[in-house]
Short mmCIF file of C-alpha atoms and ligand atoms in Angstrom, two decimals:
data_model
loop_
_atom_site.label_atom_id
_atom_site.label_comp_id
_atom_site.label_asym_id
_atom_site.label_seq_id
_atom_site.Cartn_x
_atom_site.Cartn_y
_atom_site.Cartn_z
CA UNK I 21 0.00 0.00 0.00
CA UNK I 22 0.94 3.39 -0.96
CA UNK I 23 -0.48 5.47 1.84
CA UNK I 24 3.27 6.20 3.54
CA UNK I 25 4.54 9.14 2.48
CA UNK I 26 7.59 7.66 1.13
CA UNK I 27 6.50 4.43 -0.47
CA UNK I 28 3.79 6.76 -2.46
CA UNK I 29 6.65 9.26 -3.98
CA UNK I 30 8.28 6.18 -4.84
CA UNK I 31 5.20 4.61 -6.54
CA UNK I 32 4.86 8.02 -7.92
CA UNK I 33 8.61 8.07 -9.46
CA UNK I 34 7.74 4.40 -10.55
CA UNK I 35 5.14 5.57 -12.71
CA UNK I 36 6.98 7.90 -14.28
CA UNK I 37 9.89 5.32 -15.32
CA UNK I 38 8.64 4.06 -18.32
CA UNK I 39 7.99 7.37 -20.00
CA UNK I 40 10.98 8.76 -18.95
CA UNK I 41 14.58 8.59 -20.98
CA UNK I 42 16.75 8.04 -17.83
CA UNK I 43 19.28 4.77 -17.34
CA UNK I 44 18.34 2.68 -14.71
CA UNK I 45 21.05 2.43 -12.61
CA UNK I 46 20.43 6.24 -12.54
CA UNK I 47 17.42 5.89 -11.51
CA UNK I 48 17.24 3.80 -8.91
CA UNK I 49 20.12 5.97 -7.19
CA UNK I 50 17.38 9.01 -7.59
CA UNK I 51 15.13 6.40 -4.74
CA UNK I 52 17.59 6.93 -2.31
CA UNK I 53 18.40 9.94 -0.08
CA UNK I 54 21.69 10.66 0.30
CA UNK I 55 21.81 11.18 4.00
CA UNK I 56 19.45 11.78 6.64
CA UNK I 57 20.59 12.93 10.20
CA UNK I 58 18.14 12.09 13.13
CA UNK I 59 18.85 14.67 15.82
CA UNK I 60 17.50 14.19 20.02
CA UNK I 61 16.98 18.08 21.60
CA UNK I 62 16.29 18.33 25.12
CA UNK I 63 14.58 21.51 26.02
CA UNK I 64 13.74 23.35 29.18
CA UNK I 65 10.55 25.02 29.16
CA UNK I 66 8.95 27.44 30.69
CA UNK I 67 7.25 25.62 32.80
CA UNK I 68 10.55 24.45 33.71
CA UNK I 69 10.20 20.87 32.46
CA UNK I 70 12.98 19.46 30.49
CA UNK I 71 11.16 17.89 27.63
CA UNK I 72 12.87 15.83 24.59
CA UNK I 73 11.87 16.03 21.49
CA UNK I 74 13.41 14.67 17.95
CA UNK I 75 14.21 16.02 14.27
CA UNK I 76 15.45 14.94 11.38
CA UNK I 77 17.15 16.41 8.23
CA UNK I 78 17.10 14.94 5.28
CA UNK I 79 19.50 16.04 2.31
CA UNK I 80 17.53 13.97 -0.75
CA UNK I 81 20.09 14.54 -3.90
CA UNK I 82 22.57 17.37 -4.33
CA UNK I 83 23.51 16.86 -8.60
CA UNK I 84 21.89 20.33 -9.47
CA UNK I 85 23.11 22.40 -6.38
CA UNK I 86 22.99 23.02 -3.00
CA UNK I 87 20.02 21.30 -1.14
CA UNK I 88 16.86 23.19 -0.55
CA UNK I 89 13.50 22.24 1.92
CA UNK I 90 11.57 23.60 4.47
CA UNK I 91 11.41 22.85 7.95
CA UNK I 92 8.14 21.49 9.67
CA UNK I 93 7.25 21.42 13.48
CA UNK I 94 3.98 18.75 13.51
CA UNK I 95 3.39 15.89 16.16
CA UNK I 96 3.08 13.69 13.20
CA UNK I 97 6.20 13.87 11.40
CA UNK I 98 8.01 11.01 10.79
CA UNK I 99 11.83 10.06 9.17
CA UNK I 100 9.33 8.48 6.26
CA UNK I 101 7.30 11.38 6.02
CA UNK I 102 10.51 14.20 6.00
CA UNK I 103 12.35 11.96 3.49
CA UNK I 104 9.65 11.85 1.15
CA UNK I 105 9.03 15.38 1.47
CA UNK I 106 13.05 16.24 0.43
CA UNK I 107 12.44 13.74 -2.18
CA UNK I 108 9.46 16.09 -3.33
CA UNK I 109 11.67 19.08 -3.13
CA UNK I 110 14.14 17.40 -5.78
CA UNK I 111 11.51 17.18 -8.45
CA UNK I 112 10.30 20.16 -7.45
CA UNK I 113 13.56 22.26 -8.12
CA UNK I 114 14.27 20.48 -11.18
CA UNK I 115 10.63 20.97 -12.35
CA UNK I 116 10.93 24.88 -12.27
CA UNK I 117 14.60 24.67 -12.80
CA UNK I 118 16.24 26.12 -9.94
CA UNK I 119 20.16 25.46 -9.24
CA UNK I 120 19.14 23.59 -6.26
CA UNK I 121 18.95 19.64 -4.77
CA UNK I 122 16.12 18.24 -3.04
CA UNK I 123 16.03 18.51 1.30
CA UNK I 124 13.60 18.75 4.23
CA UNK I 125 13.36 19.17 7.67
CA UNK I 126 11.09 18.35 11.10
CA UNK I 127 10.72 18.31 14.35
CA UNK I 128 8.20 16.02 16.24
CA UNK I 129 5.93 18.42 18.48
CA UNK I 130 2.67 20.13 18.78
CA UNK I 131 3.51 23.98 18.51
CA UNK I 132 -0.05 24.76 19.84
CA UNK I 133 0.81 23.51 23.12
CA UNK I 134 4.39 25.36 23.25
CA UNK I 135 5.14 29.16 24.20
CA UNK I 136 7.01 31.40 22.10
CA UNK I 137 9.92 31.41 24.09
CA UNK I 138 9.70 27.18 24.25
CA UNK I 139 9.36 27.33 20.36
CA UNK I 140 12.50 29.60 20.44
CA UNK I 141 14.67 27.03 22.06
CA UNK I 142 13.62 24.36 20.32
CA UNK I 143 14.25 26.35 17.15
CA UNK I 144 17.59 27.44 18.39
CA UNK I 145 18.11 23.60 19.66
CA UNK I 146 17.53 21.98 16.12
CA UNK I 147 19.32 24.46 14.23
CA UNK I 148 22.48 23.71 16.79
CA UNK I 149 21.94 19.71 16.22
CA UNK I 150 21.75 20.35 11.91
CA UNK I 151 24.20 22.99 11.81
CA UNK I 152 26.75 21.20 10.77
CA UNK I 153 24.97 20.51 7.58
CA UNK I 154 22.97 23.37 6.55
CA UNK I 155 24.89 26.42 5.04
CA UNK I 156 24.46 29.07 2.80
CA UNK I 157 26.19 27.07 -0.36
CA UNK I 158 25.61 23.49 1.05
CA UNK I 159 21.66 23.71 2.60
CA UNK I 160 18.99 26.40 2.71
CA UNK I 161 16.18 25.65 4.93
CA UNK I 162 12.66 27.47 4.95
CA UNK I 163 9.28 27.65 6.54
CA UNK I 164 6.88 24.85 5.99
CA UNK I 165 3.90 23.56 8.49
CA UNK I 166 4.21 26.02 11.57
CA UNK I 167 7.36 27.26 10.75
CA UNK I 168 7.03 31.11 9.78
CA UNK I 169 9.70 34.22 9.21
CA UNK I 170 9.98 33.90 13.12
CA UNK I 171 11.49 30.78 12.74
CA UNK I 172 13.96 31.49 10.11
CA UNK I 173 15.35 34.16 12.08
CA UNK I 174 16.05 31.95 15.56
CA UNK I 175 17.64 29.55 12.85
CA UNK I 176 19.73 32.79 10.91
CA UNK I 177 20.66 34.20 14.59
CA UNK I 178 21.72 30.48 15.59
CA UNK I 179 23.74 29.91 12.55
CA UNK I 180 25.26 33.58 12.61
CA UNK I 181 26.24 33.42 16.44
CA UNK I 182 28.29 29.74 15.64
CA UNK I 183 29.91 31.53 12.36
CA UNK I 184 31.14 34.74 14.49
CA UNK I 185 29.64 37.02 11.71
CA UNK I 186 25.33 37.22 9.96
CA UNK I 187 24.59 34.74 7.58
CA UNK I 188 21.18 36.00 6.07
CA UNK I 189 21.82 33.52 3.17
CA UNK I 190 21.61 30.42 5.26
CA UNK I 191 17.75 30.20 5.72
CA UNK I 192 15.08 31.78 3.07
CA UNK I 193 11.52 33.16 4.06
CA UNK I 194 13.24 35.67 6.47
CA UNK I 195 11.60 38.55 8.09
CA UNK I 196 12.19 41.56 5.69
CA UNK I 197 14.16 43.58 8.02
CA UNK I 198 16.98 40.88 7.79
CA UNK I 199 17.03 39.63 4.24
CA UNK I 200 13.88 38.87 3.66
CA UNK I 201 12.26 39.17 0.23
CA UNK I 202 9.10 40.54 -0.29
CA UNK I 203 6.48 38.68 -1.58
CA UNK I 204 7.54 35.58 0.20
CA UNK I 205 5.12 34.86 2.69
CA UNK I 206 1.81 34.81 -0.09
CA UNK I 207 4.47 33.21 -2.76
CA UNK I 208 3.15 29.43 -2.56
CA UNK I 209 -0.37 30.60 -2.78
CA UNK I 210 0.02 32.66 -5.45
CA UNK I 211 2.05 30.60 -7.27
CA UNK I 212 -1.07 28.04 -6.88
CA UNK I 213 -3.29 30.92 -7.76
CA UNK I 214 -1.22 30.96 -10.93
CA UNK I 215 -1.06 27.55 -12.04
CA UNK I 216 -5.26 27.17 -11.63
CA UNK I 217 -5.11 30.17 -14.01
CA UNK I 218 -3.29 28.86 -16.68
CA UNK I 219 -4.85 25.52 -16.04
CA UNK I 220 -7.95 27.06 -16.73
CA UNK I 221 -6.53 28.60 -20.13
CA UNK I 222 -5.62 25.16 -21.11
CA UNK I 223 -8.76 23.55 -20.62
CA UNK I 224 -10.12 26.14 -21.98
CA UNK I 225 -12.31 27.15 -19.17
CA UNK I 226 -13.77 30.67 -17.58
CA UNK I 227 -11.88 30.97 -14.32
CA UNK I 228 -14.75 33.43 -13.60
CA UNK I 229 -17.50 32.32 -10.97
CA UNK I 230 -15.89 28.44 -11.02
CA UNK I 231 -16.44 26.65 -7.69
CA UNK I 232 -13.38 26.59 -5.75
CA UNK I 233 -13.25 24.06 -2.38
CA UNK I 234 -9.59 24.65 -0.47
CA UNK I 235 -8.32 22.23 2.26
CA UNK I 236 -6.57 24.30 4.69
CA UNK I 237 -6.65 27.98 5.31
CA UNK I 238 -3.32 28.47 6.63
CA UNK I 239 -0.36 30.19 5.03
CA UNK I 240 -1.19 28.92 1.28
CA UNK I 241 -5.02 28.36 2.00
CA UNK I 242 -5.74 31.52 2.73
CA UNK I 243 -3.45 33.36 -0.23
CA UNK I 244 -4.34 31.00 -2.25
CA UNK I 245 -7.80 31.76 -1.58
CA UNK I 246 -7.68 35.44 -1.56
CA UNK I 247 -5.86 36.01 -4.79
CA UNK I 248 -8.26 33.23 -6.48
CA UNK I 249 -10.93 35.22 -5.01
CA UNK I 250 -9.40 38.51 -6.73
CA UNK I 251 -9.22 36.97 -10.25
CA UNK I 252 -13.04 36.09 -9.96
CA UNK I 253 -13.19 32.70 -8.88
CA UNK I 254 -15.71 31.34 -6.23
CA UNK I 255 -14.40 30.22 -3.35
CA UNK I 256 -17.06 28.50 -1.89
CA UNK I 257 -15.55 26.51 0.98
CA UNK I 258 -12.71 26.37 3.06
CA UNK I 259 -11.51 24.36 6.24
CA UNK I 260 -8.95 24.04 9.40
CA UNK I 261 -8.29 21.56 11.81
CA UNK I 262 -11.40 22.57 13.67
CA UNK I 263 -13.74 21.95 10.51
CA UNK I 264 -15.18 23.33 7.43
CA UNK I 265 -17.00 26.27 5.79
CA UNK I 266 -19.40 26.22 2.83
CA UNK I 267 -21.43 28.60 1.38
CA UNK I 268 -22.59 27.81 -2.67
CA UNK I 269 -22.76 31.39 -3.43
CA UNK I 270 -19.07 32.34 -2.26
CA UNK I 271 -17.49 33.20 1.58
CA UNK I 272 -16.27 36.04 2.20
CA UNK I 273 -12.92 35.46 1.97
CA UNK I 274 -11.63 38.70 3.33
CA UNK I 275 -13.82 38.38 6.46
CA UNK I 276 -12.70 34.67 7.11
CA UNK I 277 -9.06 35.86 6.58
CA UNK I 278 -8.98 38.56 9.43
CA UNK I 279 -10.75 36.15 11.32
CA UNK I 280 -8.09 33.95 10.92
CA UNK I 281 -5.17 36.20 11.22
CA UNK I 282 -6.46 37.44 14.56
CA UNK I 283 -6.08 33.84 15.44
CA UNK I 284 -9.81 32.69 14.88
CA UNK I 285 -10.99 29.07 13.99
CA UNK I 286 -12.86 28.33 10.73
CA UNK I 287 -15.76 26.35 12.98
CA UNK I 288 -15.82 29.75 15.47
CA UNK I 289 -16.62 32.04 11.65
CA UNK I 290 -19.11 29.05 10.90
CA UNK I 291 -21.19 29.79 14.60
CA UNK I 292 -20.68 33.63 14.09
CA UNK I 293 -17.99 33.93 17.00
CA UNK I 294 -15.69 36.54 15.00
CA UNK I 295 -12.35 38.07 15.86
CA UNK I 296 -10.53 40.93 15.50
CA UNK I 297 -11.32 43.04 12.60
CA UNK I 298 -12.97 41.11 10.51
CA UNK I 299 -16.50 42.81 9.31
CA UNK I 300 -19.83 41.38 10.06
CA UNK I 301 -21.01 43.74 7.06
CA UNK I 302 -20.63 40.72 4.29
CA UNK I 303 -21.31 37.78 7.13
CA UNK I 304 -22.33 35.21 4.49
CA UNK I 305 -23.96 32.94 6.58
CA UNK I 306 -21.55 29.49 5.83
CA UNK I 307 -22.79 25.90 7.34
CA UNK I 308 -20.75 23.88 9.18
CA UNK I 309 -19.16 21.01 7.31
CA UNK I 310 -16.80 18.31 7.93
CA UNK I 311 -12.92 18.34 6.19
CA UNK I 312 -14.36 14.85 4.92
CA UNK I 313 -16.99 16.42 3.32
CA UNK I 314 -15.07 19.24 1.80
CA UNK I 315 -13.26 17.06 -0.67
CA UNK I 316 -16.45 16.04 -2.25
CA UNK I 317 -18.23 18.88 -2.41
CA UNK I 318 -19.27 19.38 -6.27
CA UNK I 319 -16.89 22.11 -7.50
CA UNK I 320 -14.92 22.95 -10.27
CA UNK I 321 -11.41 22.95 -8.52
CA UNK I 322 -10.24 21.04 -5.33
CA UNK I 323 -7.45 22.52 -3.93
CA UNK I 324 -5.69 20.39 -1.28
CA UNK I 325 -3.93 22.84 1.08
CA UNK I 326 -3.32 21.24 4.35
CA UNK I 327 -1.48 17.57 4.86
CA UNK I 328 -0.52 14.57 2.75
CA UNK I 329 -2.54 12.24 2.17
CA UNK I 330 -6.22 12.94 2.10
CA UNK I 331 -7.36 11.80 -1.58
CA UNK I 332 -6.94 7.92 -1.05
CA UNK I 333 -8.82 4.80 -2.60
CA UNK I 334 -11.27 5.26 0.02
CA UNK I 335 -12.58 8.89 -1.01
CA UNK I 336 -11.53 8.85 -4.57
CA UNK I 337 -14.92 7.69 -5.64
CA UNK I 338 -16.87 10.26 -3.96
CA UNK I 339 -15.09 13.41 -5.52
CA UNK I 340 -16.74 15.46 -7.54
CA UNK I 341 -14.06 18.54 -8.79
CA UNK I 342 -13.61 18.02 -12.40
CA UNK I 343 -9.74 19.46 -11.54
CA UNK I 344 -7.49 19.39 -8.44
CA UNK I 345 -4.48 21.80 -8.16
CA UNK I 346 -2.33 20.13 -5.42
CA UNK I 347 -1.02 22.92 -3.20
CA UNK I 348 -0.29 20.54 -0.37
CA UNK I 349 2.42 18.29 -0.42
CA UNK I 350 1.88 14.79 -1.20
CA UNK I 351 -2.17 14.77 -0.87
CA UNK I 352 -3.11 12.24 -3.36
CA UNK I 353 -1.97 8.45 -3.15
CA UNK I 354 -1.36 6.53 -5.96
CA UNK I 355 -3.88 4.81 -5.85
CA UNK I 356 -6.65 7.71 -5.94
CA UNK I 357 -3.78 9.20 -8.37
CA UNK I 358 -4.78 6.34 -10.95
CA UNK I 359 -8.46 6.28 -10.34
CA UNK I 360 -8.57 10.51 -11.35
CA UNK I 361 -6.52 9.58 -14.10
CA UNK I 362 -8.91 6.69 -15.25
CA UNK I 363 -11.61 9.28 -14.55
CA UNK I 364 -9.84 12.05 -16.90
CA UNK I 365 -10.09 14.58 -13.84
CA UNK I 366 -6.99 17.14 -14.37
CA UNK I 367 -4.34 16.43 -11.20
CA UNK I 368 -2.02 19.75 -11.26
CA UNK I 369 0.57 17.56 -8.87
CA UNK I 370 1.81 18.98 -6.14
CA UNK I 371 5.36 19.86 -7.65
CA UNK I 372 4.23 21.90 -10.16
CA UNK I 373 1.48 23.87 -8.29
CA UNK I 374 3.14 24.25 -4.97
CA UNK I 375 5.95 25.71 -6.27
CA UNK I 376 5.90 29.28 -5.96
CA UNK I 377 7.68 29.25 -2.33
CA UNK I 378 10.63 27.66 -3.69
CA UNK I 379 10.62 29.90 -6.45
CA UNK I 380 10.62 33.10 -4.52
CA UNK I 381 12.68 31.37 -1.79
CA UNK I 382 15.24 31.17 -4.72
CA UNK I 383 14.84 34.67 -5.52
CA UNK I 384 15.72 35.91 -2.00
CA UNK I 385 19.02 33.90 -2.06
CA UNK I 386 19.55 35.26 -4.80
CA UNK I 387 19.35 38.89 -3.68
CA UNK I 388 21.18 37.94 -0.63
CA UNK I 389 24.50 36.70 -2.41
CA UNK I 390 23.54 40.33 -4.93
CA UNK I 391 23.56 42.12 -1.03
CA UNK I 392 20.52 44.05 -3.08
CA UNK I 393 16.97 43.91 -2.58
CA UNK I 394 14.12 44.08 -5.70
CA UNK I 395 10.84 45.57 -5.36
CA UNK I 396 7.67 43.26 -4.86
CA UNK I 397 7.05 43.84 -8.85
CA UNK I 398 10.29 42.50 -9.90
CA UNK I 399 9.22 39.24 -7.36
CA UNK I 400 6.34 38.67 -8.52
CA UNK I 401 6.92 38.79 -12.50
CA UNK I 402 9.99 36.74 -11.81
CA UNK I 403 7.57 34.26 -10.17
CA UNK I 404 5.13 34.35 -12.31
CA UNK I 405 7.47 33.95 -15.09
CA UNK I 406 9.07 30.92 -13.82
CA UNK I 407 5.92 29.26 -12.74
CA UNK I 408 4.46 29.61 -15.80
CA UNK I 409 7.25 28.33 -17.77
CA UNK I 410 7.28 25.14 -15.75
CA UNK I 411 3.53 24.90 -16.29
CA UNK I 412 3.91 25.30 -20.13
CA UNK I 413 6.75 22.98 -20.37
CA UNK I 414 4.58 20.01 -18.79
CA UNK I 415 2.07 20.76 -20.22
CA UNK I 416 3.89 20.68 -23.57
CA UNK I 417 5.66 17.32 -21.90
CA UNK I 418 2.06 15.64 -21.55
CA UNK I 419 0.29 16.61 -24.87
CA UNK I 420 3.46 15.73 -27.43
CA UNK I 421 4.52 12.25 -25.37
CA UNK I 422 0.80 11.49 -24.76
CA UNK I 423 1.58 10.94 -21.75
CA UNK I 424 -1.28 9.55 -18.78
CA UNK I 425 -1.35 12.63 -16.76
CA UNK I 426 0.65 16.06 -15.93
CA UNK I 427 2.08 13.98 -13.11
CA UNK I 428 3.85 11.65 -15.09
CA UNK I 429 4.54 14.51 -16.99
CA UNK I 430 6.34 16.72 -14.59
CA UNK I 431 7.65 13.78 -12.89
CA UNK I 432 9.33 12.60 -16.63
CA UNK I 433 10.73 15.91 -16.60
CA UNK I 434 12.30 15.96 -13.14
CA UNK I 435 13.88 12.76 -13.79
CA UNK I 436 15.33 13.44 -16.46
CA UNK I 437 16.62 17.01 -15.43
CA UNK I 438 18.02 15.36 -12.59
CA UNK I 439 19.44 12.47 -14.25
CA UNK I 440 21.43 14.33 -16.88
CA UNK I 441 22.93 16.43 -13.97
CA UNK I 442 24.25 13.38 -12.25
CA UNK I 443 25.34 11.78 -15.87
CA UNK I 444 27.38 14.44 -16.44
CA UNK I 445 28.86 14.40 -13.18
CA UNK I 446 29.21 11.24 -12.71
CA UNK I 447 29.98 8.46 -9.78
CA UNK I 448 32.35 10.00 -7.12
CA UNK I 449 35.21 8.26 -7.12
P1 NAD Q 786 0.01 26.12 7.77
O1 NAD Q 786 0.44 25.48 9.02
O2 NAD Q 786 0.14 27.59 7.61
O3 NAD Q 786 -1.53 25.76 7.46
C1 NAD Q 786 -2.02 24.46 7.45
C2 NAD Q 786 -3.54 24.51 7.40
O4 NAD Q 786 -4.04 23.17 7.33
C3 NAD Q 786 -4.17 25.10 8.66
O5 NAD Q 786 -5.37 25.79 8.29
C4 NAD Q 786 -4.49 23.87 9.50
O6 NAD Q 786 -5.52 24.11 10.46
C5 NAD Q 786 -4.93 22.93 8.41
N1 NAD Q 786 -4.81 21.52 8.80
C6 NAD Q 786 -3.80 20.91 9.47
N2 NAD Q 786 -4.07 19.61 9.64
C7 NAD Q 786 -5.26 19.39 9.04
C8 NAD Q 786 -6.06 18.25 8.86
N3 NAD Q 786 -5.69 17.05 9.34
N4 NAD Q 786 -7.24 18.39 8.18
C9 NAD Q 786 -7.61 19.59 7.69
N5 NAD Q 786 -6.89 20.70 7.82
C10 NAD Q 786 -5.74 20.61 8.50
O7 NAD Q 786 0.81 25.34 6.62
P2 NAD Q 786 1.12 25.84 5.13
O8 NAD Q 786 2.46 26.46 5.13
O9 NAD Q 786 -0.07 26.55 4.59
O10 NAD Q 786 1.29 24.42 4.38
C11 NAD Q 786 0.17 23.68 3.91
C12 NAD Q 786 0.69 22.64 2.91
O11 NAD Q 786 1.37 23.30 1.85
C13 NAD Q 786 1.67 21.62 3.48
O12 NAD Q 786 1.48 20.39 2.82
C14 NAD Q 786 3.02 22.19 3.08
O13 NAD Q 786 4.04 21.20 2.98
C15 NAD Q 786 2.68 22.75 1.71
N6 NAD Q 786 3.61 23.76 1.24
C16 NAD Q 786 3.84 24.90 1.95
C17 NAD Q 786 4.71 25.86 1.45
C18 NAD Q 786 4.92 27.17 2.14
O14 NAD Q 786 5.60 28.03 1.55
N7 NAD Q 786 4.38 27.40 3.31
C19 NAD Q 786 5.39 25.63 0.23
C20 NAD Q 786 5.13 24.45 -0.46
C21 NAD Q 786 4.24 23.52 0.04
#
């Protein structure tokens, strides 16, 4: 069965094989990560407890340039789970073609029930037990599941202190005010934004008034949400950990999102129990629905946006979106992957459409090494640029090679990207 995170990106790369032109001694060297470092990090808290907790890094493949990955604080990572995700983050840099490898990063916890200053240690704590690894030129972390600018700048600070002088380069999705680019922090969501645009175009489809269902209003939830919103779609439901919101004729998706920032639950909007700013003016009036439920709603675009795993053999029957843009990592298995295939329902896969944070990620160590900032403008046509070549590209990939689906279609492209760059440099020694 496919539904570990790791077995299902190798089912996923297995699919690809056929269609792809890489030799397969090359190919089964792309299954394995090249190292992964399991790291134990006592803490005290504030409470004064001393609690341990463990993290992993995972440095996936290196042949196009220094790793890259985000790090994730979640009680349910796993060394499966973070290796698969690194493995992601190799196709994903090849895919858009940045001069980067494939990593990832997490730390076993529940942030919810830690303070700031606990989260701080810990930060510090892991960054301390994977220092030796990471590095401006060697590893770039970033911010992933409740990981935010915050984070990156305990993990900059803790790098810095060890190297005697700043290293802004070291980490990517910085606060501004030390390296930071902006456009960052709304980059994956509008990147997904993007791609359900040009998906649209493709099809051959009005963008305008389609119903749009989005698991997960966090960072790229909500964005992508908002800026979906802005180029006319419908959003029409949305969800958190506490539940779902749907409303056929559209939430109000600038209402929901103060909510939210001011540190409200979807299921508190649902009942009417707002926070902080957001205006009762446009209260639209949602019902309560389950995450389950979500997924099946009938729309015209599901957009995964929370955790792995959530379109399996057991739901796949009951969806109803005629397209799914993948903005979560991993959320389809591979066996739901073949039944949407069989089914003809379009699967933008996760590295294509969750791309943009990489992307901009890139674009901030690249201003970093310049020791010169760009405006948002330059960031965001850069993004859009980049995104939107990758889209074309797999697009192009799927329609001339026939191939099954834009999955096997990115993935062919990965694998070969990545391939060639280890052909040409060849097996150390
Ligand atoms: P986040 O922590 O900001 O938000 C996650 C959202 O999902 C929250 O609304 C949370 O309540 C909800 N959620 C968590 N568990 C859930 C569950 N079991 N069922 C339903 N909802 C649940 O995280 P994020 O940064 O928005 O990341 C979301 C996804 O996007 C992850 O898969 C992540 O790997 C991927 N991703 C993030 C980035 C980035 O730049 N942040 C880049 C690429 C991919």
């Amino acid at each position: 069965m496919a539904d570990d995170p790791f077995e299902n990106m190798l089912a996923q790369m297995d699919r690809a094989e056929e269609y792809a032109d890489v030799d397969h001694g090359v190919f089964e060297r792309l299954k394995h990560p090249e190292r992964t470092l399991k790291v134990t990090l006592p803490v005290e808290l504030e409470s004064g407890d001393v609690e341990v907790f463990e993290g992993y890094r995972c440095q996936f493949d290196s042949a196009r340039g220094p790793f890259k990955g985000g790090v994730r604080f979640h009680p349910s990572v796993t060394q499966g789970e973070v290796e698969a995700l690194a493995g992601w983050m190799t196709w994903k840099t090849a895919l858009v073609d940045l001069p980067y490898g494939g990593a990832k990063g997490g730390v076993i916890c529940e942030p919810k029930e830690l303070t700031d200053r606990d989260l701080e240690r810990l930060t510090r704590r892991y960054t301390e037990g994977i220092r030796r690894m990471i590095g401006p030129d060697t590893d770039v972390p970033a911010p992933d599941m409740n990981t935010d600018p915050q984070t990156m700048a305990w993990m900059m600070d803790t790098y810095s202190m060890y190297e005697g002088h700043s290293v802004p380069r070291v980490v990517t999705g910085k606060p501004l005010e030390i390296g930071g680019t902006p456009g960052r922090v709304e980059a994956t969501g509008r990147g997904v934004s993007l791609v359900t645009e040009r998906l649209f175009e493709y099809l051959d489809r009005d963008l305008s008034d389609a119903a749009v269902a989005i698991q997960g209003f966090g960072n790229v939830g909500s964005n992508a949400a908002r800026l979906l919103d802005e180029a006319g779609a419908n959003v029409v439901a949305t969800s958190d950990v506490s539940g779902a919101a749907y409303d056929p004729d559209g939430l109000d998706v600038a209402a929901l999102g103060a909510h939210v920032d001011a540190g409200g639950l979807v299921s508190e909007y649902v009942a009417g129990d707002l926070k902080g700013s957001a205006d009762r003016s446009r209260w639209d009036d949602p019902d309560a629905i389950t995450n389950a439920e979500l997924l099946t709603l009938d729309v015209d675009v599901l957009i995964p946006a929370a955790v792995e795993g959530v379109i399996t053999a057991d739901n796949v029957d009951d969806l109803r979106a005629s397209a799914i843009v993948e903005a979560a990592n991993g959320p389809t298995t591979v066996a739901a992957d073949e039944a949407l295939t069989e089914r003809d329902v379009q699967v933008v896969p996760d590295i294509l459409a969750n791309a943009g944070g990489v992307i901009v990620s890139y674009l901030e160590w690249v201003q970093n090494a310049q020791e010169f900032s760009w405006p948002l403008e330059t960031v965001n046509a850069e993004l859009e640029r980049r995104i939107g070549d990758a889209f074309d590209k797999t697009v192009e990939q799927y329609d001339t090679k026939e191939l099954p689906d834009l999955r096997t279609a990115a993935y062919t492209l990965a694998l070969e990207r990545t391939a060639k760059a280890h052909e040409y440099r060849g097996l150390f020694p």
